[in-house]
């Protein structure tokens, strides 16, 4: 273990020494399966799994899957693959928060029974109003003193599906005057009639992060729960819950600074936008800062782990320069990549003093001399070769070390060529061929003084070279901090338009014709390359540039070939304010809004971030909120539906405005239409604008099914569930939520949920 422990490892060491947990060390990595992991997650993975490894403990992989809207099994699979690829193993400790739903429910009931939780029926805006502000204490909800039995009754019925989304919430009964606003009776459960990727329609109430997270940790016997700094204020809820519900030794939460990397966006939500809006080819596009993207790009797990070690673990947020990551990757590639020749933009050279049919087989080492590694291949030197177009200059600048008319240059692994003649296309004037003479390759021919130091350039015999597609990648974002953009712009306005250059007609050595996806090489003077794991095929190789060689050794500069130097550039870490203060930088108005949104009940911190990421979005949100004052409802429509469907288009181009969205939200909330109907209407509005009520009428979605129609639909829904119905009648009443889900689906948004519930109840009651 390293001598210099970071502050978290110091704590773990202290707790191990004091025997606080009987010597046990249990950490966890708790991703939400709502996207692919990114390099920021890698930092957390290295920290959590690293500590477990170093202290002989365990690190659990736990999917924090309590938001039914955004989660998916495909993300679970990608996350497991990425953690393994990074070189870590959860050793069978794989958990899902959704497996604890029943236990969570039991703990919530215990809180209610102890008078420490209550069902609140204030609207979202009511909850916000009662919550107070940073300077004023909150007020107690009129529902705060409901009796235990009243609370139990309501909570059980929430679970049974009796109420629509948003009708009630379960809140912890802590302190409405607490200075830490998070402690002002935080929400523990909300109603969401939405299918979950694992539990289906079994539940229609879902626990909040603040409730599910500490409980999951305690249930699993986690000792050190390590998360990022945004959750600092949530720690008070964490402690309150584990102290109220569990015996010592309890898990403790510690916060560290998240990774912010220059030229990259580091949030699944933003990465999802890049994927959905086709800015990139997918989550694994080699420009993406996702683990899958970096893997396809050719980055190595060893290099990424080394990067994590180099940046360390800190308590203050900062940004990390891209060079730091690139240095770590380059240092790792240097030792593992054989050196080969490739010509990206070929220019024909005829060596006039070689015979037409003659081939000289040269022995060329695959590794630099000082690497201590053996291995070589034969290179064919023939009369017609290709060199890099950029290695020739007709009018060379001062200090040019490569080929020019009358000048000479060294061919890698061979001798010198002197350019005697430049052949041009008579029409375009483009240089199409150089006619050169080959020299012995001695440094001082005829003993006439040492030759001036020349670059050794890459070249390939035209008869032997193999065509390859080469993709040169550059940074995804054109600015160092894409989060910090002018008012009215988003990170998507700052994408680098030249982040990829595809060269279809590059040439590589014949030995590379049959590479396997994932094989890595240093193309001498051009950088490190990997055979693309998706598109490279035997006989038709495709290479991605992983990274350029160190500055000063790039293709366009003269470079001694082939070994890059062992010197390491000093790490440069710039400390500038991160995302949390970004909105402040965008101006006082945005900052005030951000504060207000953060303090608004029903808005998550993430939603507050999203809503203030762009003033136009915040304007839209507030305008809709003024018409339908239900922050949760409006925020859900804006964040989950509107922004996702906008796919990067400007809000000003939307065919409808805040009043229409507010009307749709209001119709949905008062159940004039059902949720599925609302989605359909929303899609129609996106496509062509219009008023929700009119669209509903046009599509027949405002028509409520008659009782007999509902009965028929419920019968159809229950028909395949005979066994479950029998269990229900035998007393397993918690199946009601599941039946409700099936029944609601069967009426396809054309019935009043209360009527469905009533008819379902009647049907289930009939033996
Ligand atoms: P995102 O905003 O990208 O979706 P998240 O925090 O919502 O990130 P989770 O899936 O909840 O994503 O994160 C799993 C774990 O990874 C958490 O413990 C979180 O603190 C950590 N994590 C997420 N982003 C970073 C980052 N940039 N640097 C370090 N750790 C991170
Ligand atoms: Mg998240």
mmCIF file of C-alpha atoms in Angstrom, residues 383-692:
data_model
loop_
_atom_site.group_PDB
_atom_site.id
_atom_site.type_symbol
_atom_site.label_atom_id
_atom_site.label_comp_id
_atom_site.label_asym_id
_atom_site.label_seq_id
_atom_site.Cartn_x
_atom_site.Cartn_y
_atom_site.Cartn_z
ATOM 1 C CA UNK A 383 11.875 0.846 -56.177
ATOM 2 C CA UNK A 384 8.395 2.264 -55.544
ATOM 3 C CA UNK A 385 7.544 3.316 -52.021
ATOM 4 C CA UNK A 386 5.176 5.707 -50.293
ATOM 5 C CA UNK A 387 6.127 8.337 -47.783
ATOM 6 C CA UNK A 388 3.957 10.708 -45.751
ATOM 7 C CA UNK A 389 2.823 13.648 -47.876
ATOM 8 C CA UNK A 390 3.509 15.969 -44.960
ATOM 9 C CA UNK A 391 7.157 14.873 -44.868
ATOM 10 C CA UNK A 392 7.852 16.675 -48.120
ATOM 11 C CA UNK A 393 7.857 20.435 -48.568
ATOM 12 C CA UNK A 394 8.468 22.130 -51.876
ATOM 13 C CA UNK A 395 9.273 25.405 -50.172
ATOM 14 C CA UNK A 396 10.509 24.294 -46.801
ATOM 15 C CA UNK A 397 10.426 26.689 -43.882
ATOM 16 C CA UNK A 398 13.588 27.582 -41.992
ATOM 17 C CA UNK A 399 14.995 24.624 -40.080
ATOM 18 C CA UNK A 400 13.055 21.993 -42.091
ATOM 19 C CA UNK A 401 14.565 18.605 -41.307
ATOM 20 C CA UNK A 402 12.686 16.456 -43.766
ATOM 21 C CA UNK A 403 12.523 16.095 -47.498
ATOM 22 C CA UNK A 404 12.616 19.019 -49.913
ATOM 23 C CA UNK A 405 13.786 19.422 -53.509
ATOM 24 C CA UNK A 406 17.501 18.617 -53.554
ATOM 25 C CA UNK A 407 17.462 17.760 -49.869
ATOM 26 C CA UNK A 408 17.696 14.407 -48.132
ATOM 27 C CA UNK A 409 16.026 12.513 -45.341
ATOM 28 C CA UNK A 410 16.531 9.223 -43.614
ATOM 29 C CA UNK A 411 14.045 6.397 -44.156
ATOM 30 C CA UNK A 412 13.256 4.610 -40.882
ATOM 31 C CA UNK A 413 15.274 1.379 -40.611
ATOM 32 C CA UNK A 414 17.083 2.133 -43.864
ATOM 33 C CA UNK A 415 19.286 4.675 -45.622
ATOM 34 C CA UNK A 416 18.953 8.227 -46.948
ATOM 35 C CA UNK A 417 17.010 9.373 -49.953
ATOM 36 C CA UNK A 418 17.808 12.542 -51.866
ATOM 37 C CA UNK A 419 15.037 14.239 -53.793
ATOM 38 C CA UNK A 420 16.221 14.831 -57.349
ATOM 39 C CA UNK A 421 12.953 15.539 -59.105
ATOM 40 C CA UNK A 422 9.411 16.615 -58.237
ATOM 41 C CA UNK A 423 6.663 15.341 -60.538
ATOM 42 C CA UNK A 424 3.432 17.325 -60.647
ATOM 43 C CA UNK A 425 0.012 16.752 -62.088
ATOM 44 C CA UNK A 426 0.030 18.931 -65.188
ATOM 45 C CA UNK A 427 -3.515 20.127 -64.586
ATOM 46 C CA UNK A 428 -3.794 20.603 -60.850
ATOM 47 C CA UNK A 429 -0.163 21.292 -60.125
ATOM 48 C CA UNK A 430 -0.343 18.870 -57.206
ATOM 49 C CA UNK A 431 2.837 16.970 -56.372
ATOM 50 C CA UNK A 432 2.159 13.363 -57.374
ATOM 51 C CA UNK A 433 5.571 11.742 -57.225
ATOM 52 C CA UNK A 434 9.118 12.319 -56.058
ATOM 53 C CA UNK A 435 12.094 10.774 -57.813
ATOM 54 C CA UNK A 436 14.858 10.131 -55.365
ATOM 55 C CA UNK A 437 18.209 8.390 -55.087
ATOM 56 C CA UNK A 438 18.964 6.059 -52.186
ATOM 57 C CA UNK A 439 22.214 6.511 -50.345
ATOM 58 C CA UNK A 440 24.162 3.982 -48.302
ATOM 59 C CA UNK A 441 22.706 5.025 -44.996
ATOM 60 C CA UNK A 442 26.096 5.827 -43.525
ATOM 61 C CA UNK A 443 26.096 8.861 -41.301
ATOM 62 C CA UNK A 444 29.259 10.245 -42.873
ATOM 63 C CA UNK A 445 29.605 8.897 -46.405
ATOM 64 C CA UNK A 446 33.112 8.975 -47.725
ATOM 65 C CA UNK A 447 34.260 10.242 -44.354
ATOM 66 C CA UNK A 448 33.079 13.715 -45.288
ATOM 67 C CA UNK A 449 31.938 15.108 -41.921
ATOM 68 C CA UNK A 450 28.992 13.853 -39.957
ATOM 69 C CA UNK A 451 25.651 14.232 -41.712
ATOM 70 C CA UNK A 452 23.355 16.821 -40.231
ATOM 71 C CA UNK A 453 20.869 15.178 -37.900
ATOM 72 C CA UNK A 454 17.877 14.171 -39.944
ATOM 73 C CA UNK A 455 14.450 12.872 -39.095
ATOM 74 C CA UNK A 456 13.865 9.222 -39.927
ATOM 75 C CA UNK A 457 10.536 9.154 -41.707
ATOM 76 C CA UNK A 458 8.061 6.329 -42.145
ATOM 77 C CA UNK A 459 7.623 4.708 -45.537
ATOM 78 C CA UNK A 460 6.171 1.548 -47.072
ATOM 79 C CA UNK A 461 6.796 -0.439 -50.240
ATOM 80 C CA UNK A 462 3.830 0.207 -52.510
ATOM 81 C CA UNK A 463 3.648 -3.422 -53.604
ATOM 82 C CA UNK A 464 3.491 -4.688 -50.029
ATOM 83 C CA UNK A 465 1.526 -2.057 -48.126
ATOM 84 C CA UNK A 466 -2.006 -2.828 -47.032
ATOM 85 C CA UNK A 467 -4.814 -0.327 -47.209
ATOM 86 C CA UNK A 468 -6.400 0.610 -43.929
ATOM 87 C CA UNK A 469 -8.957 3.075 -42.674
ATOM 88 C CA UNK A 470 -7.531 5.309 -40.004
ATOM 89 C CA UNK A 471 -9.599 7.494 -37.704
ATOM 90 C CA UNK A 472 -7.894 10.385 -36.007
ATOM 91 C CA UNK A 473 -9.677 11.540 -32.891
ATOM 92 C CA UNK A 474 -9.461 14.851 -31.198
ATOM 93 C CA UNK A 475 -11.179 16.294 -28.159
ATOM 94 C CA UNK A 476 -14.931 16.076 -28.084
ATOM 95 C CA UNK A 477 -15.351 19.593 -26.738
ATOM 96 C CA UNK A 478 -13.725 22.676 -28.136
ATOM 97 C CA UNK A 479 -13.459 24.418 -24.778
ATOM 98 C CA UNK A 480 -11.733 23.252 -21.615
ATOM 99 C CA UNK A 481 -14.768 23.662 -19.442
ATOM 100 C CA UNK A 482 -17.877 22.865 -21.467
ATOM 101 C CA UNK A 483 -20.013 23.309 -18.338
ATOM 102 C CA UNK A 484 -19.053 26.951 -18.103
ATOM 103 C CA UNK A 485 -20.734 28.507 -21.101
ATOM 104 C CA UNK A 486 -22.364 31.831 -21.862
ATOM 105 C CA UNK A 487 -26.015 32.454 -21.120
ATOM 106 C CA UNK A 488 -28.211 30.952 -23.759
ATOM 107 C CA UNK A 489 -25.714 28.281 -24.779
ATOM 108 C CA UNK A 490 -25.205 24.714 -23.661
ATOM 109 C CA UNK A 491 -22.271 22.351 -23.792
ATOM 110 C CA UNK A 492 -23.556 21.177 -27.155
ATOM 111 C CA UNK A 493 -22.725 24.564 -28.650
ATOM 112 C CA UNK A 494 -19.113 23.909 -27.759
ATOM 113 C CA UNK A 495 -18.539 20.540 -29.314
ATOM 114 C CA UNK A 496 -15.412 20.328 -31.417
ATOM 115 C CA UNK A 497 -16.592 20.132 -35.041
ATOM 116 C CA UNK A 498 -13.344 18.397 -36.001
ATOM 117 C CA UNK A 499 -13.310 15.756 -33.317
ATOM 118 C CA UNK A 500 -12.796 13.002 -35.884
ATOM 119 C CA UNK A 501 -10.963 12.833 -39.209
ATOM 120 C CA UNK A 502 -11.400 9.671 -41.217
ATOM 121 C CA UNK A 503 -8.654 8.683 -43.627
ATOM 122 C CA UNK A 504 -9.914 5.828 -45.774
ATOM 123 C CA UNK A 505 -6.758 5.320 -47.827
ATOM 124 C CA UNK A 506 -3.974 5.007 -45.276
ATOM 125 C CA UNK A 507 -1.314 2.328 -45.696
ATOM 126 C CA UNK A 508 0.072 -0.054 -43.089
ATOM 127 C CA UNK A 509 2.632 -2.825 -43.038
ATOM 128 C CA UNK A 510 1.437 -6.131 -44.509
ATOM 129 C CA UNK A 511 1.754 -7.770 -41.084
ATOM 130 C CA UNK A 512 -1.147 -5.641 -39.888
ATOM 131 C CA UNK A 513 -3.649 -6.953 -42.437
ATOM 132 C CA UNK A 514 -5.002 -9.540 -40.042
ATOM 133 C CA UNK A 515 -5.061 -7.638 -36.769
ATOM 134 C CA UNK A 516 -7.673 -8.436 -34.159
ATOM 135 C CA UNK A 517 -9.881 -5.699 -32.750
ATOM 136 C CA UNK A 518 -8.101 -4.319 -29.703
ATOM 137 C CA UNK A 519 -4.524 -4.897 -30.981
ATOM 138 C CA UNK A 520 -2.422 -1.813 -30.263
ATOM 139 C CA UNK A 521 0.609 -0.383 -32.056
ATOM 140 C CA UNK A 522 2.733 2.665 -32.188
ATOM 141 C CA UNK A 523 2.685 3.928 -35.751
ATOM 142 C CA UNK A 524 6.099 5.503 -35.852
ATOM 143 C CA UNK A 525 5.825 9.298 -35.593
ATOM 144 C CA UNK A 526 2.025 9.169 -35.949
ATOM 145 C CA UNK A 527 0.983 8.106 -32.476
ATOM 146 C CA UNK A 528 -0.558 5.090 -30.810
ATOM 147 C CA UNK A 529 -3.295 3.213 -32.638
ATOM 148 C CA UNK A 530 -5.709 0.393 -31.901
ATOM 149 C CA UNK A 531 -7.589 -1.871 -34.290
ATOM 150 C CA UNK A 532 -11.246 -0.886 -33.872
ATOM 151 C CA UNK A 533 -13.094 -3.583 -31.973
ATOM 152 C CA UNK A 534 -16.293 -3.076 -33.961
ATOM 153 C CA UNK A 535 -15.323 -2.152 -37.503
ATOM 154 C CA UNK A 536 -11.904 -3.709 -38.103
ATOM 155 C CA UNK A 537 -12.111 -6.855 -40.247
ATOM 156 C CA UNK A 538 -9.392 -9.269 -41.374
ATOM 157 C CA UNK A 539 -8.034 -7.904 -44.645
ATOM 158 C CA UNK A 540 -9.767 -4.555 -44.087
ATOM 159 C CA UNK A 541 -8.248 -3.165 -40.934
ATOM 160 C CA UNK A 542 -9.592 -0.054 -39.260
ATOM 161 C CA UNK A 543 -7.427 1.789 -36.764
ATOM 162 C CA UNK A 544 -8.340 4.399 -34.184
ATOM 163 C CA UNK A 545 -5.724 6.816 -33.033
ATOM 164 C CA UNK A 546 -5.580 6.333 -29.295
ATOM 165 C CA UNK A 547 -3.373 9.296 -28.653
ATOM 166 C CA UNK A 548 -0.655 11.324 -30.299
ATOM 167 C CA UNK A 549 2.965 11.002 -29.352
ATOM 168 C CA UNK A 550 4.279 13.450 -26.860
ATOM 169 C CA UNK A 551 4.595 17.051 -28.029
ATOM 170 C CA UNK A 552 7.762 17.473 -30.019
ATOM 171 C CA UNK A 553 7.435 13.986 -31.429
ATOM 172 C CA UNK A 554 4.334 14.467 -33.483
ATOM 173 C CA UNK A 555 4.217 13.571 -37.122
ATOM 174 C CA UNK A 556 4.514 17.129 -38.284
ATOM 175 C CA UNK A 557 7.702 17.725 -36.400
ATOM 176 C CA UNK A 558 11.091 16.175 -36.947
ATOM 177 C CA UNK A 559 11.595 13.309 -34.594
ATOM 178 C CA UNK A 560 14.259 10.727 -33.920
ATOM 179 C CA UNK A 561 12.631 7.415 -34.519
ATOM 180 C CA UNK A 562 11.264 5.389 -33.013
ATOM 181 C CA UNK A 563 11.409 5.564 -29.223
ATOM 182 C CA UNK A 564 9.538 8.240 -27.349
ATOM 183 C CA UNK A 565 11.542 9.576 -24.445
ATOM 184 C CA UNK A 566 10.994 8.371 -20.926
ATOM 185 C CA UNK A 567 10.644 11.835 -19.448
ATOM 186 C CA UNK A 568 7.284 12.552 -17.907
ATOM 187 C CA UNK A 569 5.717 15.950 -18.169
ATOM 188 C CA UNK A 570 4.879 17.397 -14.785
ATOM 189 C CA UNK A 571 1.278 16.864 -13.862
ATOM 190 C CA UNK A 572 -0.772 19.985 -14.304
ATOM 191 C CA UNK A 573 -3.925 20.238 -12.247
ATOM 192 C CA UNK A 574 -5.773 23.483 -12.454
ATOM 193 C CA UNK A 575 -8.098 24.386 -9.651
ATOM 194 C CA UNK A 576 -11.088 26.326 -10.804
ATOM 195 C CA UNK A 577 -14.631 26.261 -9.509
ATOM 196 C CA UNK A 578 -16.688 23.311 -10.606
ATOM 197 C CA UNK A 579 -20.281 22.650 -11.537
ATOM 198 C CA UNK A 580 -21.694 23.642 -8.173
ATOM 199 C CA UNK A 581 -20.709 27.240 -8.714
ATOM 200 C CA UNK A 582 -21.070 27.209 -12.449
ATOM 201 C CA UNK A 583 -24.500 28.754 -12.387
ATOM 202 C CA UNK A 584 -23.178 31.506 -10.132
ATOM 203 C CA UNK A 585 -20.612 32.319 -12.777
ATOM 204 C CA UNK A 586 -23.321 32.478 -15.385
ATOM 205 C CA UNK A 587 -24.642 35.539 -13.593
ATOM 206 C CA UNK A 588 -26.485 36.457 -10.417
ATOM 207 C CA UNK A 589 -29.880 35.773 -11.937
ATOM 208 C CA UNK A 590 -29.035 32.162 -12.780
ATOM 209 C CA UNK A 591 -27.379 31.742 -9.396
ATOM 210 C CA UNK A 592 -30.467 32.957 -7.576
ATOM 211 C CA UNK A 593 -32.613 30.631 -9.636
ATOM 212 C CA UNK A 594 -30.361 27.711 -8.903
ATOM 213 C CA UNK A 595 -30.605 28.419 -5.168
ATOM 214 C CA UNK A 596 -34.355 28.740 -5.419
ATOM 215 C CA UNK A 597 -34.750 25.532 -7.406
ATOM 216 C CA UNK A 598 -32.478 23.595 -5.071
ATOM 217 C CA UNK A 599 -34.647 24.698 -2.151
ATOM 218 C CA UNK A 600 -37.878 23.841 -3.969
ATOM 219 C CA UNK A 601 -39.513 20.713 -2.605
ATOM 220 C CA UNK A 602 -40.154 18.237 -5.344
ATOM 221 C CA UNK A 603 -37.134 19.344 -7.348
ATOM 222 C CA UNK A 604 -34.065 17.187 -7.047
ATOM 223 C CA UNK A 605 -30.658 18.818 -7.086
ATOM 224 C CA UNK A 606 -30.093 17.227 -10.475
ATOM 225 C CA UNK A 607 -33.273 18.748 -11.832
ATOM 226 C CA UNK A 608 -32.242 22.127 -10.423
ATOM 227 C CA UNK A 609 -28.949 21.735 -12.282
ATOM 228 C CA UNK A 610 -30.660 20.789 -15.504
ATOM 229 C CA UNK A 611 -33.231 23.534 -15.280
ATOM 230 C CA UNK A 612 -30.590 26.202 -14.776
ATOM 231 C CA UNK A 613 -28.153 24.789 -17.296
ATOM 232 C CA UNK A 614 -29.698 27.113 -19.838
ATOM 233 C CA UNK A 615 -31.613 30.319 -19.032
ATOM 234 C CA UNK A 616 -34.123 29.565 -21.777
ATOM 235 C CA UNK A 617 -34.971 26.286 -20.054
ATOM 236 C CA UNK A 618 -35.348 28.010 -16.687
ATOM 237 C CA UNK A 619 -37.594 30.654 -18.278
ATOM 238 C CA UNK A 620 -39.748 27.981 -19.821
ATOM 239 C CA UNK A 621 -39.983 26.101 -16.551
ATOM 240 C CA UNK A 622 -40.950 29.165 -14.545
ATOM 241 C CA UNK A 623 -43.491 30.311 -17.116
ATOM 242 C CA UNK A 624 -45.200 26.914 -17.029
ATOM 243 C CA UNK A 625 -44.986 26.811 -13.254
ATOM 244 C CA UNK A 626 -46.764 30.142 -13.012
ATOM 245 C CA UNK A 627 -49.748 28.575 -14.758
ATOM 246 C CA UNK A 628 -49.723 25.176 -13.098
ATOM 247 C CA UNK A 629 -47.932 25.649 -9.769
ATOM 248 C CA UNK A 630 -46.758 22.098 -9.242
ATOM 249 C CA UNK A 631 -42.969 22.067 -9.425
ATOM 250 C CA UNK A 632 -42.569 18.314 -9.428
ATOM 251 C CA UNK A 633 -45.019 17.835 -12.204
ATOM 252 C CA UNK A 634 -43.685 20.645 -14.401
ATOM 253 C CA UNK A 635 -40.061 19.691 -13.752
ATOM 254 C CA UNK A 636 -40.771 16.106 -14.715
ATOM 255 C CA UNK A 637 -42.334 17.178 -17.967
ATOM 256 C CA UNK A 638 -39.533 19.582 -18.760
ATOM 257 C CA UNK A 639 -36.592 17.400 -17.759
ATOM 258 C CA UNK A 640 -37.826 13.926 -18.616
ATOM 259 C CA UNK A 641 -39.917 14.615 -21.661
ATOM 260 C CA UNK A 642 -39.316 17.975 -23.195
ATOM 261 C CA UNK A 643 -35.519 18.210 -23.020
ATOM 262 C CA UNK A 644 -35.109 14.605 -24.020
ATOM 263 C CA UNK A 645 -37.352 14.977 -27.049
ATOM 264 C CA UNK A 646 -35.888 18.307 -28.057
ATOM 265 C CA UNK A 647 -32.694 16.507 -28.975
ATOM 266 C CA UNK A 648 -30.624 19.635 -28.862
ATOM 267 C CA UNK A 649 -32.982 21.857 -30.813
ATOM 268 C CA UNK A 650 -33.502 25.305 -29.380
ATOM 269 C CA UNK A 651 -36.567 25.809 -27.194
ATOM 270 C CA UNK A 652 -37.520 28.766 -29.340
ATOM 271 C CA UNK A 653 -38.165 26.369 -32.222
ATOM 272 C CA UNK A 654 -40.685 24.380 -30.224
ATOM 273 C CA UNK A 655 -44.148 24.379 -31.824
ATOM 274 C CA UNK A 656 -45.789 25.091 -28.449
ATOM 275 C CA UNK A 657 -45.004 27.142 -25.375
ATOM 276 C CA UNK A 658 -45.110 26.978 -21.584
ATOM 277 C CA UNK A 659 -48.926 27.465 -21.402
ATOM 278 C CA UNK A 660 -49.539 24.319 -23.444
ATOM 279 C CA UNK A 661 -47.141 22.244 -21.372
ATOM 280 C CA UNK A 662 -48.712 23.591 -18.185
ATOM 281 C CA UNK A 663 -52.158 22.680 -19.492
ATOM 282 C CA UNK A 664 -51.002 19.169 -20.314
ATOM 283 C CA UNK A 665 -49.484 18.772 -16.847
ATOM 284 C CA UNK A 666 -52.634 20.095 -15.225
ATOM 285 C CA UNK A 667 -54.894 17.791 -17.243
ATOM 286 C CA UNK A 668 -52.720 14.871 -16.265
ATOM 287 C CA UNK A 669 -52.535 15.822 -12.610
ATOM 288 C CA UNK A 670 -56.282 16.239 -12.223
ATOM 289 C CA UNK A 671 -56.715 12.974 -14.131
ATOM 290 C CA UNK A 672 -58.719 14.411 -16.950
ATOM 291 C CA UNK A 673 -56.467 12.204 -19.035
ATOM 292 C CA UNK A 674 -54.324 9.271 -18.015
ATOM 293 C CA UNK A 675 -50.545 9.101 -18.079
ATOM 294 C CA UNK A 676 -50.329 7.063 -21.276
ATOM 295 C CA UNK A 677 -52.763 9.427 -22.949
ATOM 296 C CA UNK A 678 -50.655 12.360 -21.797
ATOM 297 C CA UNK A 679 -47.568 10.867 -23.481
ATOM 298 C CA UNK A 680 -49.469 10.423 -26.720
ATOM 299 C CA UNK A 681 -50.708 13.995 -26.594
ATOM 300 C CA UNK A 682 -47.223 15.232 -25.795
ATOM 301 C CA UNK A 683 -45.825 13.413 -28.829
ATOM 302 C CA UNK A 684 -48.473 15.059 -30.982
ATOM 303 C CA UNK A 685 -47.584 18.473 -29.567
ATOM 304 C CA UNK A 686 -43.901 17.913 -30.278
ATOM 305 C CA UNK A 687 -44.765 16.949 -33.832
ATOM 306 C CA UNK A 688 -47.105 19.798 -34.666
ATOM 307 C CA UNK A 689 -47.958 21.978 -31.698
ATOM 308 C CA UNK A 690 -51.571 22.529 -30.688
ATOM 309 C CA UNK A 691 -53.597 22.682 -27.531
ATOM 310 C CA UNK A 692 -53.593 19.548 -25.383
#
